[in-house]
Coordinates of C-alpha atoms in Angstrom, one line a residue:
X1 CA 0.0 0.0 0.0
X2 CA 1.2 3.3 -1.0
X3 CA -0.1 6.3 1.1
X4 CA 0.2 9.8 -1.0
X5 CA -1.5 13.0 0.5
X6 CA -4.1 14.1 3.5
X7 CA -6.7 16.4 2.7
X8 CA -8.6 18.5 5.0
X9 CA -10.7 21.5 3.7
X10 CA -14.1 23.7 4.7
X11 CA -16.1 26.0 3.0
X12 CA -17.3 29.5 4.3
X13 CA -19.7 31.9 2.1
X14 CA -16.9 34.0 0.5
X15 CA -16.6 36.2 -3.0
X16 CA -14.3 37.4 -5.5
X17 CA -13.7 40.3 -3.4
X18 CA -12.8 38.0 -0.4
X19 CA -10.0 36.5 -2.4
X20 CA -8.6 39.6 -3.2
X21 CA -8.5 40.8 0.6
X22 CA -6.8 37.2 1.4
X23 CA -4.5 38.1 -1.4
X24 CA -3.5 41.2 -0.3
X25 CA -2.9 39.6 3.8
X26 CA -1.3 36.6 2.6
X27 CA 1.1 38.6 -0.3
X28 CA 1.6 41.6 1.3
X29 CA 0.7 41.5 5.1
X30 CA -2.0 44.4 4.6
X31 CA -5.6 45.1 4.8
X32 CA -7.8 47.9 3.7
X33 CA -9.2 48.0 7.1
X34 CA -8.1 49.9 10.3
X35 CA -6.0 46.7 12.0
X36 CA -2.7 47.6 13.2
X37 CA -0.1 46.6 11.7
X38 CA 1.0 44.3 14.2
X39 CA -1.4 42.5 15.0
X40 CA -1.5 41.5 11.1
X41 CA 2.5 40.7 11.1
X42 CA 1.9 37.9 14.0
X43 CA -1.4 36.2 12.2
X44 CA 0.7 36.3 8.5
X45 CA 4.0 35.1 10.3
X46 CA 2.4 32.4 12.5
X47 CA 1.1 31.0 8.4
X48 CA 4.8 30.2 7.8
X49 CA 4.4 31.2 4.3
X50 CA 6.6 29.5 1.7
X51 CA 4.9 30.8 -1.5
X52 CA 2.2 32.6 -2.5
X53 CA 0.2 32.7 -6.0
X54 CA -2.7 33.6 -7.7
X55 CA -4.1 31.2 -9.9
X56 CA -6.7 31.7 -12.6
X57 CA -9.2 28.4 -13.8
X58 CA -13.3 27.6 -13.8
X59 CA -12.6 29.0 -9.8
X60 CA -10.1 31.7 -9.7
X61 CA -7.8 30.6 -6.6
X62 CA -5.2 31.2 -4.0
X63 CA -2.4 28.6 -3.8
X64 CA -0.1 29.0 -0.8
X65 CA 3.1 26.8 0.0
X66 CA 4.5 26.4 3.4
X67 CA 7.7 25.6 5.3
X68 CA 5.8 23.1 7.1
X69 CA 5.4 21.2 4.0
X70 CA 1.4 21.9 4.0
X71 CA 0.0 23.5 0.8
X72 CA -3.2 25.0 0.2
X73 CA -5.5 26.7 -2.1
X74 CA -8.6 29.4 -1.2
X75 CA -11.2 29.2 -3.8
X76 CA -13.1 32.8 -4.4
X77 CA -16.4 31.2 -4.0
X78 CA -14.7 30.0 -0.1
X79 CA -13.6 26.8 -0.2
X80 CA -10.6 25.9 1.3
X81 CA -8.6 23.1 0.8
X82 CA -5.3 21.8 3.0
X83 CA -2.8 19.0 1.6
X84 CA 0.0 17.4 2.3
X85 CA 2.5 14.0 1.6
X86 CA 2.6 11.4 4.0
X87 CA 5.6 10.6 6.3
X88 CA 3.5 9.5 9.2
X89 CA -0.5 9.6 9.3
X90 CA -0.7 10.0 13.0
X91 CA 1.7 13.3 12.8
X92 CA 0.5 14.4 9.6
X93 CA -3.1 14.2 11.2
X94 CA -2.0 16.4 14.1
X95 CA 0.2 18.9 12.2
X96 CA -2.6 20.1 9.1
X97 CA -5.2 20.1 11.8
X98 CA -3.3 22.2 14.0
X99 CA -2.4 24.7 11.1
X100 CA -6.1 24.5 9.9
X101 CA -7.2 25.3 13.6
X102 CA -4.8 27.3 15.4
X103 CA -3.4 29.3 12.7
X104 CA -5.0 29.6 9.1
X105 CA -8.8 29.7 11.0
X106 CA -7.5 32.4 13.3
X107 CA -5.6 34.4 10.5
X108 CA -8.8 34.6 8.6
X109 CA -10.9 34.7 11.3
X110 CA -9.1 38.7 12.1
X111 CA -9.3 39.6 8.3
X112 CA -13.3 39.2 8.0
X113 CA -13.3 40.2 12.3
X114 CA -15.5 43.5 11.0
X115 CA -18.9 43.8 9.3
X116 CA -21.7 41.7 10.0
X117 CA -21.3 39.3 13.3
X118 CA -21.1 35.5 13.2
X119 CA -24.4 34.9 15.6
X120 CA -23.4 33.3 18.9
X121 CA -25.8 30.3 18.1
X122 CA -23.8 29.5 15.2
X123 CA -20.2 30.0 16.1
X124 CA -21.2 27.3 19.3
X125 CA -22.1 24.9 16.9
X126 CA -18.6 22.7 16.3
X127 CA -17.8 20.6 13.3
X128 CA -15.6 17.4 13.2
X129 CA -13.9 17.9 9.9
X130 CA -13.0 14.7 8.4
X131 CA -9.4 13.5 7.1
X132 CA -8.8 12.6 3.8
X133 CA -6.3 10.2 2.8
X134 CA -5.4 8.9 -0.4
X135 CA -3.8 5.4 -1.0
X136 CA -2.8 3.2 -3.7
X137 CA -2.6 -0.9 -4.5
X138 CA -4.3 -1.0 -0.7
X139 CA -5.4 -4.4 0.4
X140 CA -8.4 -4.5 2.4
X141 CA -6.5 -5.8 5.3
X142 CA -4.1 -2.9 5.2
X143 CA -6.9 -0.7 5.0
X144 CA -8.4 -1.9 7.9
X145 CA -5.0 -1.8 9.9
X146 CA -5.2 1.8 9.0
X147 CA -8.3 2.8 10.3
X148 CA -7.6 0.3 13.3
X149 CA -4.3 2.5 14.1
X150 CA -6.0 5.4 14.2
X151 CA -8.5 4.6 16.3
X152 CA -11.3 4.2 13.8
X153 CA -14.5 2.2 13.0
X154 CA -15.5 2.2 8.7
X155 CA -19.4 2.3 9.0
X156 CA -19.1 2.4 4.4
X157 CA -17.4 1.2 2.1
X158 CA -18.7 1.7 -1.5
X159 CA -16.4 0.9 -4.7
X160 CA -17.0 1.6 -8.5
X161 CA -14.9 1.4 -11.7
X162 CA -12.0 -0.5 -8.8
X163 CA -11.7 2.4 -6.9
X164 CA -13.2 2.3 -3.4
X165 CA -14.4 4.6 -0.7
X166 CA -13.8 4.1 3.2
X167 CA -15.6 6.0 5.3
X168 CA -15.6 6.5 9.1
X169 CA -16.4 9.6 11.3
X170 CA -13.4 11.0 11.6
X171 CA -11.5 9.9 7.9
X172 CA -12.1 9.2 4.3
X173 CA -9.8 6.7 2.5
X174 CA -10.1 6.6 -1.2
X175 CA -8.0 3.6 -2.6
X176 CA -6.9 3.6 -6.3
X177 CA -8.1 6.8 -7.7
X178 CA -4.7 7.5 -9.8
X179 CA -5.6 10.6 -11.8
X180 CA -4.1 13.3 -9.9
X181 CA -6.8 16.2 -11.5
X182 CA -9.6 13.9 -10.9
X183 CA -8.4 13.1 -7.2
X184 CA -8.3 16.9 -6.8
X185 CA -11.8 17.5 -8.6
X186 CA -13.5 14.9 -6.6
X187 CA -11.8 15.8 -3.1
X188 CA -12.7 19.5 -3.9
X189 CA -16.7 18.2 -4.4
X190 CA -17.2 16.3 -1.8
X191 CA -16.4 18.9 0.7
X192 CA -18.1 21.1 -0.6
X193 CA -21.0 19.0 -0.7
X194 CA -20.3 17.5 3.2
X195 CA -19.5 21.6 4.1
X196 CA -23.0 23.0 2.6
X197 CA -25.0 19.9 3.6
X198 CA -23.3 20.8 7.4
X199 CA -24.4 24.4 6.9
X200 CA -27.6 23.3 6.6
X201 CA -28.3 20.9 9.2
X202 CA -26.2 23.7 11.8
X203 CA -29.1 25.7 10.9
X204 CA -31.9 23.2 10.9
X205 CA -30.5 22.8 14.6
X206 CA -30.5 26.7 15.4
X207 CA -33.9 26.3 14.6
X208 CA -35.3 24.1 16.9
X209 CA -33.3 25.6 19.5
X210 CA -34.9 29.2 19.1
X211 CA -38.4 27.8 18.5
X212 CA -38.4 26.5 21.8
X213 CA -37.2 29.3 23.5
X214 CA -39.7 31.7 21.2
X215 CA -42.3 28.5 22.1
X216 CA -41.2 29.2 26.3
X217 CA -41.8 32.8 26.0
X218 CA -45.1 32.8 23.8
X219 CA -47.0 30.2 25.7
X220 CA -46.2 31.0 29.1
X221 CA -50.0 31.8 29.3
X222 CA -49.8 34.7 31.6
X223 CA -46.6 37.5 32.2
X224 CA -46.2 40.4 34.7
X225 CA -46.1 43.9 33.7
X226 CA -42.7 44.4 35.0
X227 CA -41.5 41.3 32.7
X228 CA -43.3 42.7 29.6
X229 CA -39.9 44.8 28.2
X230 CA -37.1 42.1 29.3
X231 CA -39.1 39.7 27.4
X232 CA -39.6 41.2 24.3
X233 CA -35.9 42.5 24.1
X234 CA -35.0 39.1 24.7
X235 CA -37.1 38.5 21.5
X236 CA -35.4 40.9 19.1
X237 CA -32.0 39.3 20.0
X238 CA -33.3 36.3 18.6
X239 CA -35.3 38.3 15.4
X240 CA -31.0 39.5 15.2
X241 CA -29.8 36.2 15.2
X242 CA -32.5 35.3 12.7
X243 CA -32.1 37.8 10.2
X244 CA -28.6 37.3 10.1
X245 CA -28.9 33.8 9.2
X246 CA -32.0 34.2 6.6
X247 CA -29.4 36.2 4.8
X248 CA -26.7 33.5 4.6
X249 CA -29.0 30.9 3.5
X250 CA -30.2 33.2 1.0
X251 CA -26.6 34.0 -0.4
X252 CA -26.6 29.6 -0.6
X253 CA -28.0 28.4 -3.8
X254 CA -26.0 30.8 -5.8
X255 CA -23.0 28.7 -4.9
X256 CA -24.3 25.1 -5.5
X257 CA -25.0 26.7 -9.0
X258 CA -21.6 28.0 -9.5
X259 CA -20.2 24.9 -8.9
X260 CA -22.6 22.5 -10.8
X261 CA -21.0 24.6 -13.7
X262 CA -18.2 24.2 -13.4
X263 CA -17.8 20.4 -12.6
X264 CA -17.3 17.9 -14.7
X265 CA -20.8 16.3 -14.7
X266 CA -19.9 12.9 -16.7
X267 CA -17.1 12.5 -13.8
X268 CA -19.3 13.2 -10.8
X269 CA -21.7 10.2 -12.5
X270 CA -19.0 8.1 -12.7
X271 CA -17.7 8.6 -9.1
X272 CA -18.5 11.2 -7.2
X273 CA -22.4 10.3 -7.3
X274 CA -21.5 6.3 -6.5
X275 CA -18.6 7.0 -4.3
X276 CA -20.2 9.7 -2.1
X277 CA -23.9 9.9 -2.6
X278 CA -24.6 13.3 -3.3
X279 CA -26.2 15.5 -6.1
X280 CA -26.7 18.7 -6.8
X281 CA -30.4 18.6 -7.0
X282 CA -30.3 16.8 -3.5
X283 CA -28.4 20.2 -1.9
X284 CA -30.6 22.3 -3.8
X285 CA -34.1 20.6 -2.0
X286 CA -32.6 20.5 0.9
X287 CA -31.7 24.2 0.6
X288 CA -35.4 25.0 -0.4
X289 CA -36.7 22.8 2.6
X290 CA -34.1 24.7 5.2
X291 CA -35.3 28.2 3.9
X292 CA -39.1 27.3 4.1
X293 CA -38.4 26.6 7.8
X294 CA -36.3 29.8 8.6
X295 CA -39.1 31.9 7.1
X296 CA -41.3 29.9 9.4
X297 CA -39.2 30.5 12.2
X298 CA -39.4 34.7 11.4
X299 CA -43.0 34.8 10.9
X300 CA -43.4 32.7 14.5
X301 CA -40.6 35.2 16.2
X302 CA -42.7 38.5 14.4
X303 CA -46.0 36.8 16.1
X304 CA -44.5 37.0 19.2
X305 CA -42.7 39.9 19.2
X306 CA -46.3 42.1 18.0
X307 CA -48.2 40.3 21.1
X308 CA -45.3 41.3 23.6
X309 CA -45.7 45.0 21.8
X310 CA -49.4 45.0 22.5
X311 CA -49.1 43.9 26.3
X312 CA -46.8 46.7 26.6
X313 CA -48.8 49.0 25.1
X314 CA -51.7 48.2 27.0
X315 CA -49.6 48.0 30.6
X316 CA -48.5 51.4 29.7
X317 CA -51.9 53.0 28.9
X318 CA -53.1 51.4 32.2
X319 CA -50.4 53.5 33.9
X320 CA -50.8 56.4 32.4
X321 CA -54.8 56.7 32.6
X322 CA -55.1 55.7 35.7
X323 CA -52.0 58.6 36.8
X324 CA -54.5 61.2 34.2
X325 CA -57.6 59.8 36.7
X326 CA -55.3 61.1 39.9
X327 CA -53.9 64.5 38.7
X328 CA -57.7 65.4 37.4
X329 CA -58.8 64.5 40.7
X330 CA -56.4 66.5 42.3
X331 CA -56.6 69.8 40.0
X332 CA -60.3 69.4 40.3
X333 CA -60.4 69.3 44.1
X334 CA -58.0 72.5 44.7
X335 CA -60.3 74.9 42.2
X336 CA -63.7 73.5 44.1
X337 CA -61.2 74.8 47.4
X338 CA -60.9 78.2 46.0
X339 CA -64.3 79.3 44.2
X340 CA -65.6 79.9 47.5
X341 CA -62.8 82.6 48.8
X342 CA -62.4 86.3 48.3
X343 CA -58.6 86.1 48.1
X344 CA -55.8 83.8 47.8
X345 CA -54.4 82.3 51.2
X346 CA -51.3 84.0 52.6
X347 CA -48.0 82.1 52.3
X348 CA -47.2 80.0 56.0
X349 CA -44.7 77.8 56.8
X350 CA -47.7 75.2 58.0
X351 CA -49.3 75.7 54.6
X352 CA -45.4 74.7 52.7
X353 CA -45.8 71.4 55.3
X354 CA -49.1 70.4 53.6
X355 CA -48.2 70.9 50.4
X356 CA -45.4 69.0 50.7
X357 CA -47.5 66.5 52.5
X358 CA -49.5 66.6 49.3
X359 CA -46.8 65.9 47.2
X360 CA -45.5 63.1 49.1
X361 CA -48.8 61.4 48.6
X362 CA -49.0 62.0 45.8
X363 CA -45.8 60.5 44.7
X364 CA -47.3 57.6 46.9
X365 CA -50.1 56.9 45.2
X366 CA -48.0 57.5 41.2
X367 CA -46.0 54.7 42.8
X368 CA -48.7 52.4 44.4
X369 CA -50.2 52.7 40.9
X370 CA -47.4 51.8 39.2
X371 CA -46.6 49.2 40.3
X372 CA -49.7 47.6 40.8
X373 CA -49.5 48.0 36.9
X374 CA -46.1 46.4 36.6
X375 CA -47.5 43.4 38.9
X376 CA -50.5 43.1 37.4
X377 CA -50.5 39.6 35.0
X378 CA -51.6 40.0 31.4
X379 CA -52.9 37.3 29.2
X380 CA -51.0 35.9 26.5
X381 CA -52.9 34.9 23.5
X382 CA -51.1 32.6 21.5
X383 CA -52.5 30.5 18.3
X384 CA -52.5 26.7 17.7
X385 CA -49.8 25.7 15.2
X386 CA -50.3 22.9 13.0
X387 CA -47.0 20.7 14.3
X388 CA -47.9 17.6 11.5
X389 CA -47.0 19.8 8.7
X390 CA -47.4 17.8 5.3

């Protein structure tokens, strides 16, 4: 058995104009944007940069050489892939991870620091990023020493036109596939394909977990006055978190169709689609499904967030009619005082002790009223969702 490269790669929503602020970092150790100087010296020299290029093709491309003996190439639509020759799989494992992890992630990670936030709910959400390592002239029982040795347990194994697939959950080993291009082309696919199907079930996740929080607040039945503006703050940090993702899963499709293009299609029937399952169409459903859902999600967030408005509107007119009721009552009791006198009282220091009696109460009863208000518990109306949804 003959072990050539390891692969690791991701994907990440990027552009044309992404590629050419990685250029400029990577090339030139600048940015266009206010960081200091510094702190973009340590991130660049941390890379270990051997050589830099760019690269024109279907994908125009970044390919970057290290002393480290890992290469790499940034794709402008964001995909991302790490190589590099064998000498020992368990070090080799250890060393691309580490420099996908600790130093290409974070170097990156400061260049696209500014403009529109990762939400919290996302960034939480961790991905096991699978190895993978191509062999040739690999029997089956050196293939299964392999995965043994590392501490691995192959749960598929699918083979066409003698080249076969080994899967487990943390490595993919592809045996015989010769043709360095189509190696390349097919590595590049399927993780693009595992990266945006991973996108999408992060997000499928991130909904569940703010329905039930948006389900917590909404059906609580009844809420107290004084809880009315906490809760529906607490609401428009999830209509943040939600708006930010609606627009990344809108930016999606545009991607899948960018690289159906561009691929080979003849040579993703004739292994990618046998080897790893996946089609375009299938990303492209499930991309349809995933956006139905999110615009569920808003429209059951904008319910909630209009019935938390109302309560609040209503608390606050409670207040403030009841504090109109008082001050009338007040007003109307000093003029009945004075209709029947010839002249206005003289000024006494017992007279400045009552009126700051009277103010006193009536600060009192502003206060009483208020918070008896605040206390008070309002009704939540909530409507029946169809869960069973066809």
């Amino acid at each position: 058995m003959t072990i050539q490269r390891i692969y690791i790669g991701g994907w990440f929503q990027r552009t044309t104009l992404h590629l050419t602020e990685i250029w400029d970092f990577l090339k030139h150790g600048r940015s266009n944007l206010d960081f200091p100087k510094e702190d973009l010296d340590e991130a660049r020299d941390s890379l270990s940069l051997d050589e830099v290029s760019r690269e024109s093709g279907p994908l125009e491309y970044i390919l970057v050489k290290t002393a480290k003996g890992i290469s790499y190439r940034i794709y402008e639509d964001g995909l991302i892939i790490l190589e590099k020759e064998f000498k020992s799989l368990k070090d080799d494992f250890e060393a691309i991870r580490n420099y996908y992890d600790d130093k290409l992630s974070q170097a990156l990670s400061l260049i696209f620091s500014k403009g529109a936030p990762v939400p919290k709910e996302l960034a939480s959400i961790k991905t096991i990023l699978p190895y993978i390592v191509t062999v040739a002239d690999a029997t089956k029982g050196e293939i299964e020493k392999t995965f043994k040795d590392s501490a691995e347990d192959v749960y598929s194994v699918l083979t066409t036109k003698n080249i076969e697939v080994y899967r487990s959950p943390g490595m993919i080993l592809i045996n015989n596939l010769k043709d360095e291009n189509l190696t390349r082309e097919i590595i590049e696919s399927q993780i693009f394909f595992r990266e945006f199907k991973s996108q999408l079930h992060r997000y499928l996740a991130i909904h569940r977990i703010l329905w039930e929080k948006i389900k917590t607040i909404k059906e609580r039945g009844e809420i107290r006055g004084n809880d009315i503006d906490s809760l529906r703050n607490e609401l428009a940090v999830y209509q943040k978190t939600i708006n930010l993702i609606g627009a990344r899963i809108d930016q999606m499709p545009a991607y899948v169709k960018t690289r159906q293009k561009i691929t080979d299609l003849e040579k993703i029937d004739d292994y990618l689609q046998p080897l790893f399952q996946f089609k375009f169409e299938t990303l492209l459903d499930t991309h349809e499904y995933i956006k139905h859902l999110w615009e569920m999600t808003k429209n059951y967030l904008t319910s909630a967030i209009e019935t938390f408005s109302e309560l609040q509107a209503k608390s606050t007119k409670n207040t403030i009619s009841s504090l109109q009721l008082i001050t009338t009552i007040g007003v109307v009791a000093a003029i009945l005082g004075y209709l029947g006198r010839d002249a206005l009282p003289k000024f006494t220091s017992a007279g400045l002790i009552y009126f700051l009696l009277l103010m006193a109460m009536t600060w009192l009863i502003n206060g009483v009223v208020s918070r008896f208000y605040k206390n008070k518990k309002y009704r939540i109306k909530s409507e029946d969702i169809e869960k069973d949804i066809k």
